[in-house]
Amino acid sequence: MSDEHLDAIAAAVLAAGALVEANEKWHCPGPRVLDRWRAAGVPLVASTDAHDAADVGVYRRLRGGGQA
């Protein structure tokens, strides 16, 4: 996806007052998108998408940035 598309989505999210989920289990959106949206001020909410109680609140990838 182009930077222009990512910026348009970021603008729409901000205009709507919405949040974007960053999914730990599926690594979605990826680091490039997360970094760009974070820089644009998009509110991001981390989710483990845990299907097992032991995985609730366990974040291996989503720590302090979009970088793995």
Short mmCIF file of C-alpha atoms in Angstrom, two decimals:
data_model
loop_
_atom_site.label_atom_id
_atom_site.label_comp_id
_atom_site.label_asym_id
_atom_site.label_seq_id
_atom_site.Cartn_x
_atom_site.Cartn_y
_atom_site.Cartn_z
CA MET A 1 0.00 0.00 0.00
CA SER A 2 1.37 3.42 -0.89
CA ASP A 3 2.23 6.10 1.66
CA GLU A 4 -0.55 8.23 0.18
CA HIS A 5 -3.10 5.49 0.90
CA LEU A 6 -1.78 5.04 4.44
CA ASP A 7 -1.99 8.79 5.03
CA ALA A 8 -5.57 8.90 3.73
CA ILE A 9 -6.56 6.09 6.09
CA ALA A 10 -4.81 7.85 8.98
CA ALA A 11 -6.69 11.06 8.20
CA ALA A 12 -10.01 9.19 8.10
CA VAL A 13 -9.29 7.46 11.42
CA LEU A 14 -8.40 10.77 13.05
CA ALA A 15 -11.44 12.54 11.59
CA ALA A 16 -13.73 9.78 12.90
CA GLY A 17 -12.10 9.74 16.33
CA ALA A 18 -11.51 6.02 15.88
CA LEU A 19 -8.85 3.62 17.13
CA VAL A 20 -6.81 1.07 15.17
CA GLU A 21 -6.10 -2.38 16.55
CA ALA A 22 -2.54 -3.68 16.32
CA ASN A 23 -2.90 -7.46 16.43
CA GLU A 24 -0.02 -9.33 18.08
CA LYS A 25 -1.07 -12.78 16.90
CA TRP A 26 -1.41 -11.94 13.20
CA HIS A 27 1.24 -9.17 13.06
CA CYS A 28 -1.28 -6.87 11.47
CA PRO A 29 -0.81 -4.10 10.53
CA GLY A 30 2.88 -4.52 9.84
CA PRO A 31 5.75 -2.43 11.25
CA ARG A 32 5.85 0.07 8.37
CA VAL A 33 2.15 0.85 8.71
CA LEU A 34 2.25 1.04 12.51
CA ASP A 35 5.24 3.38 12.44
CA ARG A 36 3.62 5.67 9.86
CA TRP A 37 0.28 5.80 11.65
CA ARG A 38 1.92 6.33 15.03
CA ALA A 39 3.82 9.29 13.56
CA ALA A 40 0.52 10.67 12.22
CA GLY A 41 -1.02 10.49 15.70
CA VAL A 42 -3.39 7.59 15.03
CA PRO A 43 -4.50 6.03 18.34
CA LEU A 44 -3.30 2.42 18.35
CA VAL A 45 -4.62 -0.30 20.66
CA ALA A 46 -2.55 -3.46 21.11
CA SER A 47 -4.42 -6.77 21.10
CA THR A 48 -3.05 -10.25 21.75
CA ASP A 49 -6.03 -11.94 20.04
CA ALA A 50 -5.37 -14.63 22.63
CA HIS A 51 -7.22 -17.91 22.32
CA ASP A 52 -5.50 -19.33 25.38
CA ALA A 53 -5.48 -17.75 28.85
CA ALA A 54 -1.68 -18.04 29.03
CA ASP A 55 -1.37 -15.69 26.04
CA VAL A 56 -3.54 -12.87 27.43
CA GLY A 57 -1.39 -9.77 27.86
CA VAL A 58 1.68 -11.38 26.30
CA TYR A 59 3.28 -9.08 23.74
CA ARG A 60 6.45 -10.23 22.01
CA ARG A 61 6.26 -8.00 18.95
CA LEU A 62 4.25 -4.92 19.95
CA ARG A 63 6.68 -3.32 22.38
CA GLY A 64 7.44 0.34 22.08
CA GLY A 65 6.91 0.52 18.36
CA GLY A 66 6.05 -1.25 15.20
CA GLN A 67 9.44 -2.88 14.99
CA ALA A 68 9.59 -6.59 15.71
#
